[in-house]
mmCIF file of C-alpha atoms in Angstrom:
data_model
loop_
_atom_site.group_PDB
_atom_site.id
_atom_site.type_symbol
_atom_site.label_atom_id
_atom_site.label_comp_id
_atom_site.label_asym_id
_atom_site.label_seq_id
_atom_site.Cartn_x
_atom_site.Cartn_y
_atom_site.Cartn_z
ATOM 1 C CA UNK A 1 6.485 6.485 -18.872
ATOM 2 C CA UNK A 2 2.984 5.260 -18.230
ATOM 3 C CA UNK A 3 1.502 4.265 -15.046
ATOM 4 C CA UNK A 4 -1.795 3.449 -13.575
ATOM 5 C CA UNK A 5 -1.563 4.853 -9.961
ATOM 6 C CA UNK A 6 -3.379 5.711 -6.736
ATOM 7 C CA UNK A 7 -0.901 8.288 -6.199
ATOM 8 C CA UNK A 8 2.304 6.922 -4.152
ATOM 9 C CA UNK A 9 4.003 4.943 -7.049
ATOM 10 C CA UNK A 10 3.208 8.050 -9.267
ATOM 11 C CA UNK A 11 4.684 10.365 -7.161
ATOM 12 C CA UNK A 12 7.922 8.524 -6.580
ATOM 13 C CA UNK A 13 7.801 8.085 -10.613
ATOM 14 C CA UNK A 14 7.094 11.813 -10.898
ATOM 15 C CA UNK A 15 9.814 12.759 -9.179
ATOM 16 C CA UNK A 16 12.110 10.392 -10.728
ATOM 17 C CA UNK A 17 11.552 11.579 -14.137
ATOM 18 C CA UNK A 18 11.947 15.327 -12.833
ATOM 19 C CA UNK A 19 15.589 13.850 -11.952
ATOM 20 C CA UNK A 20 15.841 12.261 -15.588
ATOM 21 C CA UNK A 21 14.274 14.702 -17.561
ATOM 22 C CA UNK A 22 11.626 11.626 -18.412
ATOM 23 C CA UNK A 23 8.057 12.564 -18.929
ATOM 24 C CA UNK A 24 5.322 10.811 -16.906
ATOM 25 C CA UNK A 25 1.529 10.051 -17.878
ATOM 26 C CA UNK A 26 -0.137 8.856 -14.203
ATOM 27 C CA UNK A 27 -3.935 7.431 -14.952
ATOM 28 C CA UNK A 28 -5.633 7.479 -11.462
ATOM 29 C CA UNK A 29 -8.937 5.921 -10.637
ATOM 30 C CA UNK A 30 -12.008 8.344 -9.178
ATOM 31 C CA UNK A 31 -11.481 7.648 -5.727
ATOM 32 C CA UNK A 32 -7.864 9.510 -5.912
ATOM 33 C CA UNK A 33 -7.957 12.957 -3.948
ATOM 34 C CA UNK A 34 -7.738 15.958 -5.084
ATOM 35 C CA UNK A 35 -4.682 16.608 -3.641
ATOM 36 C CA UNK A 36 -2.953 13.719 -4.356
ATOM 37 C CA UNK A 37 -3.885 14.472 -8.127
ATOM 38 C CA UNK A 38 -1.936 18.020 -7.711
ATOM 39 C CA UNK A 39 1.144 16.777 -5.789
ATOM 40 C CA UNK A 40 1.415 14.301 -9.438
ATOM 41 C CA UNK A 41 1.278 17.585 -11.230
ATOM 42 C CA UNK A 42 3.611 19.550 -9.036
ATOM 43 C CA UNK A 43 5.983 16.999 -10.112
ATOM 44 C CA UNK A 44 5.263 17.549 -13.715
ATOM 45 C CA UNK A 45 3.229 14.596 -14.222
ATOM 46 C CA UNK A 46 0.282 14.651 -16.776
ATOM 47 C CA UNK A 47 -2.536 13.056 -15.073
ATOM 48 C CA UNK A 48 -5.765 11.462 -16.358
ATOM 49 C CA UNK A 49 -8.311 10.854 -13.677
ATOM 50 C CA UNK A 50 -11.023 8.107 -14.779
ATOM 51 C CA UNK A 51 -14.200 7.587 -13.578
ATOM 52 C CA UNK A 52 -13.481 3.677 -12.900
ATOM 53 C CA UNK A 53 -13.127 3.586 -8.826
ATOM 54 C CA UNK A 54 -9.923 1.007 -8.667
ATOM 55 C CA UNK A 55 -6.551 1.458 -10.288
ATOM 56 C CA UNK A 56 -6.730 -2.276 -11.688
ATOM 57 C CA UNK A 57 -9.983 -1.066 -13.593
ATOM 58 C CA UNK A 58 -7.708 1.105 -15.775
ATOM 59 C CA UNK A 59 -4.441 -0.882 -16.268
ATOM 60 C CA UNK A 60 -5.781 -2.608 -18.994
ATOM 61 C CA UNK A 61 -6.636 0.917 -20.994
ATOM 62 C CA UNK A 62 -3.345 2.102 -19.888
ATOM 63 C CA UNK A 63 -2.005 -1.163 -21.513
ATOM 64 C CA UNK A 64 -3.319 0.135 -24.586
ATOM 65 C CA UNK A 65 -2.850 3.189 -24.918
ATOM 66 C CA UNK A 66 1.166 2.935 -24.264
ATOM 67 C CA UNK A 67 1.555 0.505 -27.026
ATOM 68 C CA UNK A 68 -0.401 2.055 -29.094
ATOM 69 C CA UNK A 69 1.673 5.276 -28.603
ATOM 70 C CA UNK A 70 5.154 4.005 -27.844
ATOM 71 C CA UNK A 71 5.734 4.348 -24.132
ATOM 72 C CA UNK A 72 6.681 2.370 -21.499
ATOM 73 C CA UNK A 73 4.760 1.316 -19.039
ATOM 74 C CA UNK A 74 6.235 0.015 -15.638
ATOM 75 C CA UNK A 75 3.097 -1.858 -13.917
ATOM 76 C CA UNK A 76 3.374 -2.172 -10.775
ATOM 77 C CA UNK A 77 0.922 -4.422 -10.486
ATOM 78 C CA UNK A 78 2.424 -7.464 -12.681
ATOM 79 C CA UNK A 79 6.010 -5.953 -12.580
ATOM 80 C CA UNK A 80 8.445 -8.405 -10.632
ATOM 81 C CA UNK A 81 10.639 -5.918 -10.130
ATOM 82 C CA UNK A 82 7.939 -4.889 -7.666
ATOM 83 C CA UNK A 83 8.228 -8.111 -5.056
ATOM 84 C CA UNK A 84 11.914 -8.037 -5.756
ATOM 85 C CA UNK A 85 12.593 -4.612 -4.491
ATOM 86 C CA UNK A 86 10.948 -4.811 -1.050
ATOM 87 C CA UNK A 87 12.072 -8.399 -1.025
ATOM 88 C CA UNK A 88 15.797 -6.984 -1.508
ATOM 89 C CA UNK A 89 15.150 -3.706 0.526
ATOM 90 C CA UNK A 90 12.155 -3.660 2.212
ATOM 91 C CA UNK A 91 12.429 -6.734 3.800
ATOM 92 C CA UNK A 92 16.403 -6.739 4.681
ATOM 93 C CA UNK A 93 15.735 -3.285 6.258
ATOM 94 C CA UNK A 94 13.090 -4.044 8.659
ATOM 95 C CA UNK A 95 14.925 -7.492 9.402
ATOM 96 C CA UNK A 96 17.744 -5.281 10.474
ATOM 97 C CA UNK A 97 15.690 -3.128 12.755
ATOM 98 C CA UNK A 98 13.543 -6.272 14.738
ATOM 99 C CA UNK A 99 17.433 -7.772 15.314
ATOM 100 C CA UNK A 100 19.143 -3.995 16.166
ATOM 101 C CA UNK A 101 16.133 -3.803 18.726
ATOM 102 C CA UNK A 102 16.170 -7.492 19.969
ATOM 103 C CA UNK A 103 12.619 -7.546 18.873
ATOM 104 C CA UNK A 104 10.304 -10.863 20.069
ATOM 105 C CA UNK A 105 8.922 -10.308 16.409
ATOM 106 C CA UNK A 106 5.712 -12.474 16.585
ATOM 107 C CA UNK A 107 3.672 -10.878 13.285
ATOM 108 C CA UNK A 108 3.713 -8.444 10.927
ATOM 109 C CA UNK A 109 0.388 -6.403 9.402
ATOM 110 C CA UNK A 110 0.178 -4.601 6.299
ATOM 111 C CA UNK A 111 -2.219 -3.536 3.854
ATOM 112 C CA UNK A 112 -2.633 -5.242 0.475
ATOM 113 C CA UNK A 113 -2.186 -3.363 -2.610
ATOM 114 C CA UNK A 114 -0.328 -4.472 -5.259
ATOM 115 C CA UNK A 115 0.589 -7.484 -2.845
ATOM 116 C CA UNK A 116 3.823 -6.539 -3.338
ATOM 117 C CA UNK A 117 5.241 -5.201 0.243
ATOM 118 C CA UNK A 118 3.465 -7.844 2.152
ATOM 119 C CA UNK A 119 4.259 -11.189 -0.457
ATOM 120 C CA UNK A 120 7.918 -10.131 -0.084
ATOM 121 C CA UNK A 121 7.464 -9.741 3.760
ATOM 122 C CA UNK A 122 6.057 -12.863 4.164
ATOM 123 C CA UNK A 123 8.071 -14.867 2.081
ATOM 124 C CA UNK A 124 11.285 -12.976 3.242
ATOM 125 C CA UNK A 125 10.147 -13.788 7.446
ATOM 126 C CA UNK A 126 8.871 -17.393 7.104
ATOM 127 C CA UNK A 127 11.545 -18.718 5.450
ATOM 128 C CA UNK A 128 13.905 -16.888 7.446
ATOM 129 C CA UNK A 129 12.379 -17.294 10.844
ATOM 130 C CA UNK A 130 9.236 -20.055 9.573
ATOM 131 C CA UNK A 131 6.034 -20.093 10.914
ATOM 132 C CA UNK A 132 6.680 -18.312 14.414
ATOM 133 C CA UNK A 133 6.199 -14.704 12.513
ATOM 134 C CA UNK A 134 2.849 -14.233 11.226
ATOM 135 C CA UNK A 135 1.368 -12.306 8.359
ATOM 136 C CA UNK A 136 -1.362 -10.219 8.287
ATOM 137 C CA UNK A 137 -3.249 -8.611 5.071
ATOM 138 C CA UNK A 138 -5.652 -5.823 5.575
ATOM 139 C CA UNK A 139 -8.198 -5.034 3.010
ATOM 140 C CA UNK A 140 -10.879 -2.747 2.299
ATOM 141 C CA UNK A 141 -14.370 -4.594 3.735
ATOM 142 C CA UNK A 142 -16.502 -5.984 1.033
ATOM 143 C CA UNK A 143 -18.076 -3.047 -0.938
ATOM 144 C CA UNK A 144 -16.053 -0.135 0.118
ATOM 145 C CA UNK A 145 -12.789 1.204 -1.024
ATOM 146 C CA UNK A 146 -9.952 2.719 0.860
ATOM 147 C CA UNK A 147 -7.451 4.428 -1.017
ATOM 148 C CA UNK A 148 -4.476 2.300 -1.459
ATOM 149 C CA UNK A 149 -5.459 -1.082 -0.791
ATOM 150 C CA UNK A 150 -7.529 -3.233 -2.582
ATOM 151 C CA UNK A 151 -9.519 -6.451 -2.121
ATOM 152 C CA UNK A 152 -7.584 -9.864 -2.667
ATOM 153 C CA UNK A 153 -10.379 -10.636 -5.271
ATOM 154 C CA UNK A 154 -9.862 -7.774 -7.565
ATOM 155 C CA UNK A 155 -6.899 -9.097 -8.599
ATOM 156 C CA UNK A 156 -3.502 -9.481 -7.606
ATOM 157 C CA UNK A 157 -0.130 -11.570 -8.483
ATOM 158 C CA UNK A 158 2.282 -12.306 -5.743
ATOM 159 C CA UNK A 159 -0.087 -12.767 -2.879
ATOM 160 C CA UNK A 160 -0.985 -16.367 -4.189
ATOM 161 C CA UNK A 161 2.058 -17.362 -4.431
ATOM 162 C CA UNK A 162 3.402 -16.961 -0.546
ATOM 163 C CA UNK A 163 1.551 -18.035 2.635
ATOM 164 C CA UNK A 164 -0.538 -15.632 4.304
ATOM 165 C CA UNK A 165 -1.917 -16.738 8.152
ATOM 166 C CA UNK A 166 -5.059 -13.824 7.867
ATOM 167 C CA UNK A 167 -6.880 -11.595 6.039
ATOM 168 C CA UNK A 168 -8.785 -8.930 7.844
ATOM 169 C CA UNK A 169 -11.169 -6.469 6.307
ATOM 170 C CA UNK A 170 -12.131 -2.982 7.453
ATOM 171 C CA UNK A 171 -14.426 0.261 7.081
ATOM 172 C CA UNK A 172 -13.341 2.813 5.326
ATOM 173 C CA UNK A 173 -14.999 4.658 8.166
ATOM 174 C CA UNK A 174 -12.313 2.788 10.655
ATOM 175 C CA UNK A 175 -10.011 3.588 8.808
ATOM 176 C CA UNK A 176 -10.279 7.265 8.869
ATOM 177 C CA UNK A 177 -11.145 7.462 12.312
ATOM 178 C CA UNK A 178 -7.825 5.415 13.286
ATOM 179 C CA UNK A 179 -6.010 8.297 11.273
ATOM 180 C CA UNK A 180 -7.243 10.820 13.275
ATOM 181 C CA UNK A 181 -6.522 9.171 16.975
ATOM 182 C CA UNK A 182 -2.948 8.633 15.971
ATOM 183 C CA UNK A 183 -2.812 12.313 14.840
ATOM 184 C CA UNK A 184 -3.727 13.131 18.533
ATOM 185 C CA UNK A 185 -2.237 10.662 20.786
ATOM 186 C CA UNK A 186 1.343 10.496 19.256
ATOM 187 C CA UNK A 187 1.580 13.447 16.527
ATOM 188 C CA UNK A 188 1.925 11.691 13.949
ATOM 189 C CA UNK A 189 -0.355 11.795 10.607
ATOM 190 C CA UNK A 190 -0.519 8.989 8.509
ATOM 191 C CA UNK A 191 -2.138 7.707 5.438
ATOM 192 C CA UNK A 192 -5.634 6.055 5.440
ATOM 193 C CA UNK A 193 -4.202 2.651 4.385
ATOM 194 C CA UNK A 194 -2.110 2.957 7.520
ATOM 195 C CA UNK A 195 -5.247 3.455 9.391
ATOM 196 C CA UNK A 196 -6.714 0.635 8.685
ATOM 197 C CA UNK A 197 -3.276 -1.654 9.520
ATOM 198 C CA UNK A 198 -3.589 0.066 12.968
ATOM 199 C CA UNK A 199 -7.473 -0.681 13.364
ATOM 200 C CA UNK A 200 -6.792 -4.247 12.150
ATOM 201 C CA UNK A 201 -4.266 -4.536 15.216
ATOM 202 C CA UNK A 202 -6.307 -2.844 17.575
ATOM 203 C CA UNK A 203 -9.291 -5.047 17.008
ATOM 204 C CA UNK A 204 -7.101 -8.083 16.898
ATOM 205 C CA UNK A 205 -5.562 -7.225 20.415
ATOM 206 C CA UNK A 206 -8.956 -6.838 21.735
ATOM 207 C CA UNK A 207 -10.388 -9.689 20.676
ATOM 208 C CA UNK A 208 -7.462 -11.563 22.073
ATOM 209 C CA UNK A 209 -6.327 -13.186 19.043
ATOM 210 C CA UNK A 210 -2.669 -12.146 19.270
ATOM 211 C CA UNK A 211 0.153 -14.304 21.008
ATOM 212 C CA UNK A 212 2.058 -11.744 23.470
ATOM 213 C CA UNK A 213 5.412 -10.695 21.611
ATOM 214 C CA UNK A 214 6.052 -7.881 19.672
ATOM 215 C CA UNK A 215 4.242 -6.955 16.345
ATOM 216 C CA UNK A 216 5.454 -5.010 13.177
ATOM 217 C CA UNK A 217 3.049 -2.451 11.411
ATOM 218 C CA UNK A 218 3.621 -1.001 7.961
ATOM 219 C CA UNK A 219 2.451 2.287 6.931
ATOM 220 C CA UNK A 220 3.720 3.263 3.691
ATOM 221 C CA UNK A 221 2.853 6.715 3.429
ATOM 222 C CA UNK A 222 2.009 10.226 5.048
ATOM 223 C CA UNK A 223 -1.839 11.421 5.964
ATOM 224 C CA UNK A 224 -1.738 14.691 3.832
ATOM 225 C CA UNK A 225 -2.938 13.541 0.607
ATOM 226 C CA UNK A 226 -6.085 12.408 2.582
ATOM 227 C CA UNK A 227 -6.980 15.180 4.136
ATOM 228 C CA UNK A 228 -10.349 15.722 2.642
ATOM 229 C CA UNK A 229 -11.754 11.965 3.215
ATOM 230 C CA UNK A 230 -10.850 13.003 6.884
ATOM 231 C CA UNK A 231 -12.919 16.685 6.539
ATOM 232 C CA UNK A 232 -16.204 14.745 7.677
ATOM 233 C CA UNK A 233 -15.057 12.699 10.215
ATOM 234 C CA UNK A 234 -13.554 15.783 12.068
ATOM 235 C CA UNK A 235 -16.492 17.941 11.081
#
C-alpha cells in the first residue's frame, strides 16, 4: 500500500497492515514531525519525507510511483470511501451522542483536511435536522500551515459538493497556544488541528457570532505527535 500522509491516516494504515501482514510506503510532506515520522516506523511503515510542505504536493508523485511499481494506493484525498465512512460512522455516532444527551445542537466546527469528516458532517446534519445546525470549517490562515488541515484552495473534493455556513482561518501560532491552555485547564492534550477548532470557537463566542445552544467540536487526534511545534511556545 501507498499513501501520501500527514501522519494520522498512515498510522491507522500502519497498523492495519501490521494486522494483515501488508506492507506500507507513507510519503509525508516537510512539515510532518519528527515524531510522527517514527510512530509510522514503529508500525513498520517505510516512510519517505519530501521537501514539498503539503501532503497534496506529493499525491501526484505518489500516483506515479505506485503504478509504476504495482501497488495500491488508497488516497484519501479523492477516495469516496473516505466521505462514506464518516458519513456511515462518523456521523451516525455523534448523532447518537447529541440525542443520548438531549443536546440543543446548534453547530458543529471542524478542521478541513481532506474535507472528508466535515462534508459528511454537514451533509449528514442538514439534511437530517436542515439549516438549524451549522457548519463550521477551520483552516490554516493564508500563508501558514498547520499540520493536518489545509486551505480550501489547495485542493479538495467533497467540500464543494455540500453546504458549508463559514470558513474561519487561524495562526498556526493560535493554534498551538490553544493546545497548551487545554493541556492545563482540563488535562487533556490534543492535536494542533484541534487547537485551532477550539480557537475558532473561542473567537467566535467572543465576537458574539454564535446563537446560544449547544455546539459540537471535532478533534481527531492526540497532542503527542506535536510536541516539538509546542517546544517554543512553552519555552
Amino acid at each position: 500500500l501507498y499513501e501520501a500522509t500527514s501522519t494520522n491516516t498512515g498510522i491507522a494504515l500502519a497498523a492495519m497492515c501490521a494486522q494483515y501482514g501488508r506492507k506500507l510506503k507513507a510519503f509525508i510532506p516537510s512539515t510532518v514531525s519528527k515524531t510522527g515520522e517514527i510512530l509510522l516506523k514503529i508500525f513498520g511503515a517505510e516512510v519517505f519525507r519530501s521537501d514539498k510542505p503539503l501532503t497534496v504536493d506529493i499525491l501526484s508523485d505518489v500516483k506515479r510511483l505506485a503504478e509504476k511499481e504495482g501497488a495500491l494506493h488508497l488516497n484519501q484525498f479523492e477516495n469516496d470511501a473516505n466521505f462514506e465512512a464518516h458519513l456511515r460512522f462518523t456521523a451516525k455516532e455523534l448523532d447518537l451522542q447529541v440525542r443520548s444527551r438531549n443536546l440543543n445542537l446548534k453547530g458543529i466546527i471542524a478542521g478541513i483536511g481532506t474535507s472528508g469528516h466535515l462534508s459528511a458532517l454537514s451533509f449528514y446534519f442538514k439534511n437530517k435536522y436542515g439549516d438549524f445546525v451549522k457548519v463550521i470549517g477551520v483552516q490554516p490562515a493564508g500563508g501558514t500551515s498547520i499540520q493536518g488541515i489545509r486551505r480550501i484552495e489547495s485542493g479538495m473534493k467533497w467540500i464543494h459538493m455540500v453546504k458549508v455556513d463559514r470558513v474561519f482561518d487561524v495562526e498556526p501560532a493560535e493554534a498551538a497556544r490553544t493546545v497548551i491552555e487545554i493541556a492545563r485547564s482540563e488535562g487533556i492534550l490534543v492535536g494542533l488541528s484541534s487547537g485551532a477548532v477550539a480557537h475558532a470557537i473561542k473567537m467566535l463566542c467572543s465576537n458574539g457570532e454564535l446563537e446560544e445552544g449547544d455546539y459540537v467540536l471535532v478533534f481527531p487526534d492526540h497532542g503527542f505527535k506535536y510536541v516539538e511545534q509546542l517546544r517554543s511556545y512553552i519555552e
